[in-house]
CSV table of C-alpha atoms and ligand atoms in Angstrom, one decimal:
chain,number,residue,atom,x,y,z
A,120,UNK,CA,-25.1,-228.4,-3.3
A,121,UNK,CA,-25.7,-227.0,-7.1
A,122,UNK,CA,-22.9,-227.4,-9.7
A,123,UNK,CA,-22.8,-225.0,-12.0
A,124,UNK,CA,-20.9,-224.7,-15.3
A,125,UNK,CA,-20.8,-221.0,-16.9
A,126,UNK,CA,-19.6,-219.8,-20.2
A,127,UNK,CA,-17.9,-216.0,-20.2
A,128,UNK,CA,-17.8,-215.2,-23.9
A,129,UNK,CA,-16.4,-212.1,-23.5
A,130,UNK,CA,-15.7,-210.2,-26.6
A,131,UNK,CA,-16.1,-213.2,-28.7
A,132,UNK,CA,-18.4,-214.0,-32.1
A,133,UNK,CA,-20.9,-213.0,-34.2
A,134,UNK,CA,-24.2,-213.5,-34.7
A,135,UNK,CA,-24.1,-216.1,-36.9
A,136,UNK,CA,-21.6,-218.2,-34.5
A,137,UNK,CA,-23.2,-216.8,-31.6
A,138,UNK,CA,-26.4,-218.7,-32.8
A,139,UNK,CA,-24.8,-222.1,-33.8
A,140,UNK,CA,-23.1,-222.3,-30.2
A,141,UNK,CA,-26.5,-221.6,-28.2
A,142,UNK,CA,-28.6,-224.1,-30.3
A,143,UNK,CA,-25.4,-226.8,-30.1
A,144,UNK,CA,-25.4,-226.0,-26.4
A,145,UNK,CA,-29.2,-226.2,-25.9
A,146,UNK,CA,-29.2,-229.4,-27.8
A,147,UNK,CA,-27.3,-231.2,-25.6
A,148,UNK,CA,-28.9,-231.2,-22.9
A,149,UNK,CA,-31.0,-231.9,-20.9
A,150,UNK,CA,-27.7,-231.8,-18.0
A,151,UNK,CA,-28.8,-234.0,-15.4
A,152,UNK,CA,-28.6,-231.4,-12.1
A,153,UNK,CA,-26.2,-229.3,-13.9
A,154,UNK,CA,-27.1,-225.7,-14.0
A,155,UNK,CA,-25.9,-224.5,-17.6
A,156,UNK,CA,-25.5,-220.8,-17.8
A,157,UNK,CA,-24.1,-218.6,-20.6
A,158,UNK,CA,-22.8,-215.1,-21.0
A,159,UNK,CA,-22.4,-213.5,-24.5
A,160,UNK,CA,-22.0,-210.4,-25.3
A,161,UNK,CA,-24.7,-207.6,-24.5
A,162,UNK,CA,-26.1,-207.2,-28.4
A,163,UNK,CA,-26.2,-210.9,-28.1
A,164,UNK,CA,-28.4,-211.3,-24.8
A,165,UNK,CA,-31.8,-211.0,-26.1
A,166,UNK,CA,-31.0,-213.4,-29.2
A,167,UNK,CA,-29.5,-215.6,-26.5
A,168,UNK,CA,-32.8,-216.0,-24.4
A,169,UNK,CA,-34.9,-217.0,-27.5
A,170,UNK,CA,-32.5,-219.5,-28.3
A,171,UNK,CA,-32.1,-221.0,-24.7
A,172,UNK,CA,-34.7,-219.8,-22.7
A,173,UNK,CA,-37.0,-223.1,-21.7
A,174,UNK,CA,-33.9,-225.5,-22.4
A,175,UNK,CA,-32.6,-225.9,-19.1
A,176,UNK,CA,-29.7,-223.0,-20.2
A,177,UNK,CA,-29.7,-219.6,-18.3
A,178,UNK,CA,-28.5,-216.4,-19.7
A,179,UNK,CA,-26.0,-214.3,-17.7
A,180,UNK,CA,-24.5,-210.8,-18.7
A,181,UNK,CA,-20.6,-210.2,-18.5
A,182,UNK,CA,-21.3,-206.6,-16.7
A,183,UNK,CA,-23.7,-203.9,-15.4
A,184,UNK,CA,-23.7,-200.4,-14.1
A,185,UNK,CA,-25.2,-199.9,-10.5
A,186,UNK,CA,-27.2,-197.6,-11.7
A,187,UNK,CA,-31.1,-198.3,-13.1
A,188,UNK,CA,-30.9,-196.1,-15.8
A,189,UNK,CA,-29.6,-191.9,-16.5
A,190,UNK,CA,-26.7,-189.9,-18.4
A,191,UNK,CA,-24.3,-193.0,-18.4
A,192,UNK,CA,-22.9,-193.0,-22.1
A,193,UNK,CA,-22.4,-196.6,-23.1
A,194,UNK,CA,-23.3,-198.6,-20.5
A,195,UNK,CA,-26.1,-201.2,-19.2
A,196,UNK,CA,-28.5,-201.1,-16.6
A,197,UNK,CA,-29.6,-203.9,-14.3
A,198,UNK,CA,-33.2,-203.7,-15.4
A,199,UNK,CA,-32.8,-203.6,-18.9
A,200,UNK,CA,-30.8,-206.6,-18.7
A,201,UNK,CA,-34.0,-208.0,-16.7
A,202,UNK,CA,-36.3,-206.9,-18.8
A,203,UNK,CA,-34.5,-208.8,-22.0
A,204,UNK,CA,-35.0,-212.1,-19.3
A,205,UNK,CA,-31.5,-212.1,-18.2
A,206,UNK,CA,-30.8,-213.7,-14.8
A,207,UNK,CA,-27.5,-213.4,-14.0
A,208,UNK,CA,-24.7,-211.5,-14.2
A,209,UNK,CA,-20.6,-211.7,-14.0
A,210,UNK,CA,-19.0,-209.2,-11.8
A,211,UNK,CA,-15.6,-208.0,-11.0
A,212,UNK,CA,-14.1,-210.5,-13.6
A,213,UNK,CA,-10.3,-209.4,-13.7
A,214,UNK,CA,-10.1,-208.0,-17.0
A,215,UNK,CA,-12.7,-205.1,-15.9
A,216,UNK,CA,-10.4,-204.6,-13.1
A,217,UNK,CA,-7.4,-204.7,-15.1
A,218,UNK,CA,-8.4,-203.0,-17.9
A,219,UNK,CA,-11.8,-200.9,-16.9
A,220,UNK,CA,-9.9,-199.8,-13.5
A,221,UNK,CA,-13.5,-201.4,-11.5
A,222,UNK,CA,-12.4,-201.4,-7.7
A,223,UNK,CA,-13.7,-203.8,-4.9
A,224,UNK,CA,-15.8,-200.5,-3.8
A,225,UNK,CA,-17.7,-200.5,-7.6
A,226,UNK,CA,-18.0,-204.1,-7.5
A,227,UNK,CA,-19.7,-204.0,-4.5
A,228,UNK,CA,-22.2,-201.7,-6.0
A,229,UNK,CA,-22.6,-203.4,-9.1
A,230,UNK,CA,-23.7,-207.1,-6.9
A,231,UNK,CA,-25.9,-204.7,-4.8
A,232,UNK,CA,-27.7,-203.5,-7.7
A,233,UNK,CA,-28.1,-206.6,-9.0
A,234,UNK,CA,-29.5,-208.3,-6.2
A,235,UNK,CA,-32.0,-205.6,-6.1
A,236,UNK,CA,-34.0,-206.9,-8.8
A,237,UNK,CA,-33.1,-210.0,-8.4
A,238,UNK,CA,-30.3,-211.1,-10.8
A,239,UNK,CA,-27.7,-213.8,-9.7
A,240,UNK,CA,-24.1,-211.7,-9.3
A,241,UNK,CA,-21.4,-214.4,-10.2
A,242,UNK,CA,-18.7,-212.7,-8.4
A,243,UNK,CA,-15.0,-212.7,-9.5
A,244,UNK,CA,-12.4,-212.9,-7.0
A,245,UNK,CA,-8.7,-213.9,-7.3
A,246,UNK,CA,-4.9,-212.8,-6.9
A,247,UNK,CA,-2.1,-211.8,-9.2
A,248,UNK,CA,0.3,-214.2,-10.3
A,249,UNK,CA,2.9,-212.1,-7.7
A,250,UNK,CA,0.7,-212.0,-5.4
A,251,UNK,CA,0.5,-215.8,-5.1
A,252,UNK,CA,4.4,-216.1,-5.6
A,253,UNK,CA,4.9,-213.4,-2.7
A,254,UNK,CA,2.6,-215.3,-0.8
A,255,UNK,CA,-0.3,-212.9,0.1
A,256,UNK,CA,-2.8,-214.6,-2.0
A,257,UNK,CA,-5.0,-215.6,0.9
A,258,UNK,CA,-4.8,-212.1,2.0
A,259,UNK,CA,-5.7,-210.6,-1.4
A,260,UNK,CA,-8.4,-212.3,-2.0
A,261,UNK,CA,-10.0,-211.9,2.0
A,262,UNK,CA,-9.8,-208.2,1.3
A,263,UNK,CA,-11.5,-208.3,-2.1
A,264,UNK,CA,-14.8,-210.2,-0.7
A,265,UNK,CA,-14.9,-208.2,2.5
A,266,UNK,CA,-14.2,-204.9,0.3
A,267,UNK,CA,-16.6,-205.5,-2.3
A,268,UNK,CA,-19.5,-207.9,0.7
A,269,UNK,CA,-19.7,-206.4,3.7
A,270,UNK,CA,-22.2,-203.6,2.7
A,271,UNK,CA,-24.6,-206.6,2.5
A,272,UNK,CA,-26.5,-208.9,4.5
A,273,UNK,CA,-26.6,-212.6,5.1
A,274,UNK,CA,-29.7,-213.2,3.1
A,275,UNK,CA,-28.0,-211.2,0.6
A,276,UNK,CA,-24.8,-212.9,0.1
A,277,UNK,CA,-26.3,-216.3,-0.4
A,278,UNK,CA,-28.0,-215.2,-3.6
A,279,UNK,CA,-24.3,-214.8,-4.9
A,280,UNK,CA,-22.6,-217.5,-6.7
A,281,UNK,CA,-18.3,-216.8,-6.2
A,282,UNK,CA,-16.1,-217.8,-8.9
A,283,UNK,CA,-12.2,-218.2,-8.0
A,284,UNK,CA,-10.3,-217.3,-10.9
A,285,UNK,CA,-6.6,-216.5,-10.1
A,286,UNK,CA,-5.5,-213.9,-12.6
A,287,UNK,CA,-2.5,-216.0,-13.8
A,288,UNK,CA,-5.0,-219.0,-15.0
A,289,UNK,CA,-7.0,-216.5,-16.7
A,290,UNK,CA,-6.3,-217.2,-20.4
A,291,UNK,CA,-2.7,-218.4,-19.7
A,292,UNK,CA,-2.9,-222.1,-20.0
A,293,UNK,CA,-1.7,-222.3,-16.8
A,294,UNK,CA,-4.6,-223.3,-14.1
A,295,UNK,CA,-4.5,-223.9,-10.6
A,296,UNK,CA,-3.5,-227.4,-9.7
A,297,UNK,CA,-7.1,-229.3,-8.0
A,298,UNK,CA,-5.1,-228.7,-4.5
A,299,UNK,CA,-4.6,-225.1,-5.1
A,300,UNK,CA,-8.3,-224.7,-6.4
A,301,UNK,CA,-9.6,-226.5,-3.1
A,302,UNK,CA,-7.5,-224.9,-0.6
A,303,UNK,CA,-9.0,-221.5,-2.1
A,304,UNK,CA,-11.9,-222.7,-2.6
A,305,UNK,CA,-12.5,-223.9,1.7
A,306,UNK,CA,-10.4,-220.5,2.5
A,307,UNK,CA,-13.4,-218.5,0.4
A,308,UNK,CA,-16.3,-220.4,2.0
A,309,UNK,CA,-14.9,-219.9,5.7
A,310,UNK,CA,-14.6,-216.0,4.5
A,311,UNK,CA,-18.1,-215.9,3.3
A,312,UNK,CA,-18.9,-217.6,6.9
A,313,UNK,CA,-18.0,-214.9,8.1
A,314,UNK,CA,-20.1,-212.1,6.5
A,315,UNK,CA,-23.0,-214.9,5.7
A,316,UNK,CA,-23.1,-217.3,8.8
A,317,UNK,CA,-24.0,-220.9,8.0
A,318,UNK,CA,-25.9,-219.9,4.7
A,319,UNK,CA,-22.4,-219.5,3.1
A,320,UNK,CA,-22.5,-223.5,2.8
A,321,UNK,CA,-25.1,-223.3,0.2
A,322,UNK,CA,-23.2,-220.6,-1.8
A,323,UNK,CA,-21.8,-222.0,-5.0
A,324,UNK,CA,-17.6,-221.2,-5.8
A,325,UNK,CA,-16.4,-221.7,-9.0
A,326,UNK,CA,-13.1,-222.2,-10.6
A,327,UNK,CA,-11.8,-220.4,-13.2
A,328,UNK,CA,-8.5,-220.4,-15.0
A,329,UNK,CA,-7.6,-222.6,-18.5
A,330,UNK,CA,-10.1,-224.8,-17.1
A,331,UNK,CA,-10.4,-227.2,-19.8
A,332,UNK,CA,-12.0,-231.2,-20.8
A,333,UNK,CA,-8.5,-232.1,-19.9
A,334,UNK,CA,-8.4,-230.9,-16.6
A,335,UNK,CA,-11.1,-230.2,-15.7
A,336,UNK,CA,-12.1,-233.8,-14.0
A,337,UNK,CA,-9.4,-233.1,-10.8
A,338,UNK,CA,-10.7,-229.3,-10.8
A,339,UNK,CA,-14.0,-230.0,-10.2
A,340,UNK,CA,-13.3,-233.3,-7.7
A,341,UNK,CA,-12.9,-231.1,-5.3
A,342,UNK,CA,-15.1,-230.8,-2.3
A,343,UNK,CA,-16.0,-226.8,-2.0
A,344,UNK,CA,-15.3,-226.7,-6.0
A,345,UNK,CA,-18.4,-226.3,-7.3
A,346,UNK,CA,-18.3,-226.2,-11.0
A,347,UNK,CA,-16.5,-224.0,-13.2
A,348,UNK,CA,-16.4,-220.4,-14.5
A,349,UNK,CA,-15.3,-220.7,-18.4
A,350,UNK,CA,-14.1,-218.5,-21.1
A,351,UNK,CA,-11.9,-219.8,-23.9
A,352,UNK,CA,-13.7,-223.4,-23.8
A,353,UNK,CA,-16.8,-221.8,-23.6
A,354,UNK,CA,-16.6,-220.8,-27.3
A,355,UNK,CA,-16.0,-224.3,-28.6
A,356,UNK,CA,-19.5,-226.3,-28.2
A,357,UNK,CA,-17.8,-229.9,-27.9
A,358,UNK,CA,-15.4,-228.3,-25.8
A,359,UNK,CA,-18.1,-226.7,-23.3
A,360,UNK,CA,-20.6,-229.5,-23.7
A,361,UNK,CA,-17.6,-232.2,-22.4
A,362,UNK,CA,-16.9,-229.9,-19.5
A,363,UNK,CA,-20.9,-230.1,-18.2
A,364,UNK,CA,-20.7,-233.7,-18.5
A,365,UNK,CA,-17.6,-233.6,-16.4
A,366,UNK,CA,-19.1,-232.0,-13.9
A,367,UNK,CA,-21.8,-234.1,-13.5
A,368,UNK,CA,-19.7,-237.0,-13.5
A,369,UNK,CA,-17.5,-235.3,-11.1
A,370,UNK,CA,-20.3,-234.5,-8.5
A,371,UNK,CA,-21.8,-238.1,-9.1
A,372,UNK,CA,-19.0,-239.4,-8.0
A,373,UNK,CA,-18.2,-237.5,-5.0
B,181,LIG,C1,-12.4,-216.3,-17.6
B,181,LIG,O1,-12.0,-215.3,-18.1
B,181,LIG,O2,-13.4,-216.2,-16.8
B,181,LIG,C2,-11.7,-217.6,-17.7
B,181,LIG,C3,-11.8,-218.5,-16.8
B,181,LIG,O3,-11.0,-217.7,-18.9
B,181,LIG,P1,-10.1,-219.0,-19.4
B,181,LIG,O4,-11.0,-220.2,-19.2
B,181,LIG,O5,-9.9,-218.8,-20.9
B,181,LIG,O6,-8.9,-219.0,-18.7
């Protein structure tokens, strides 16, 4: 099974600090079976590749439209992001559905057009913080993979890697505890079962959620955790550089 770590940036840096995190990043590897991806902002994608590209460090986007291209003010297309050498792609992270109103239905588009020329969705799933209190957070998040999946076929679904980041981790200082995260985790890889059949096995899940050098080594122990979806240790290289070597470590181990 891969192990991935992944870096969201979201709206973070400039170019200056963009820079000295990709070359700190690319520096320290190589990462020993550890796929490295980062995702910076879109004005710093193509900077991104020429730092990283060739150094064992992919280059992800936080966001697409489904469309190629047309009359669509502001945002990005899948090919241009392909063109620029970009090879994967965040999707349906929580803040774009919290604050960009994205539903499972546009979500579903968005991976669709993605896998269409060929960029790696990392797709966001996860409950509410009353949602998990209320109990429904197995429910919650079933609905949001078959919502967003179901359009698509086996083959299709295990190009996807699935992050699991439950919306109260996200930013909080509060992450799942390594029971939670693998109980999610199993419960998300029998649902992809479902829609994907025994190629669901193969299909990467990641945590997400304050997951941090401190916490990170019981997160990642577990068996259908598969590395980890990061954003605010992402922007501190030490920080992000500890939590690759974790996850070797952790997968080593196992
Ligand atoms: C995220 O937003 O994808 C995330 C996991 O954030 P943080 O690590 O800061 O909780």
């Amino acid at each position: 099974m891969r192990t991935i770590i992944a870096g969201n940036w979201k709206m973070h840096k400039d170019r200056t600090e963009a820079e000295n995190l990709l070359d700190a990043i690319a520096a320290s590897g190589p990462f020993d079976g550890v796929e490295v991806l980062v995702a910076p902002p879109f004005p710093f994608l193509d900077l991104a590749v020429r730092h990283v590209g060739g150094k064992g460090v992919r280059v992800a986007a936080q966001n697409c439209h489904e469309a190629g291209q047309g009359a669509f003010t502001g945002e990005v297309g899948v090919p241009m992001l392909r063109s620029l050498g970009v090879g994967a792609c965040i999707v349906g992270h929580s803040e774009r559905r919290q604050y960009f109103g994205e539903t499972d239905v546009m979500v579903g588009r968005k991976v669709a057009a993605l896998l269409k020329d060929e960029l790696q969705p990392i797709y966001c799933c996860g409950e509410q913080r009353a949602e998990r209190e209320g109990g429904t957070h197995f429910d919650v998040v079933a609905t949001q993979l078959h919502t967003a999946l179901s359009g698509l076929g086996p083959k299709e679904i295990a190009r996807l890697v699935v992050a699991y980041e439950p919306v109260w981790a996200i930013g909080t200082g509060l992450n799942a505890t390594p029971e939670q995260a693998q109980e999610m985790h199993a419960f998300i890889r029998a649902e992809l079962r479902k829609l994907a059949g025994d190629a669901a096995d193969a299909i990467p899940i990641l945590y997400g959620g304050s997951c941090k050098p401190d916490n990170a080594a019981g997160l990642f122990a577990g068996a259908d955790v598969n590395g980890g979806l990061i954003g605010g240790a992402s922007l501190v290289a030490d920080q992000f550089i500890a939590l690759v070597r974790i996850a070797r470590d952790a997968k080593r181990t196992a």
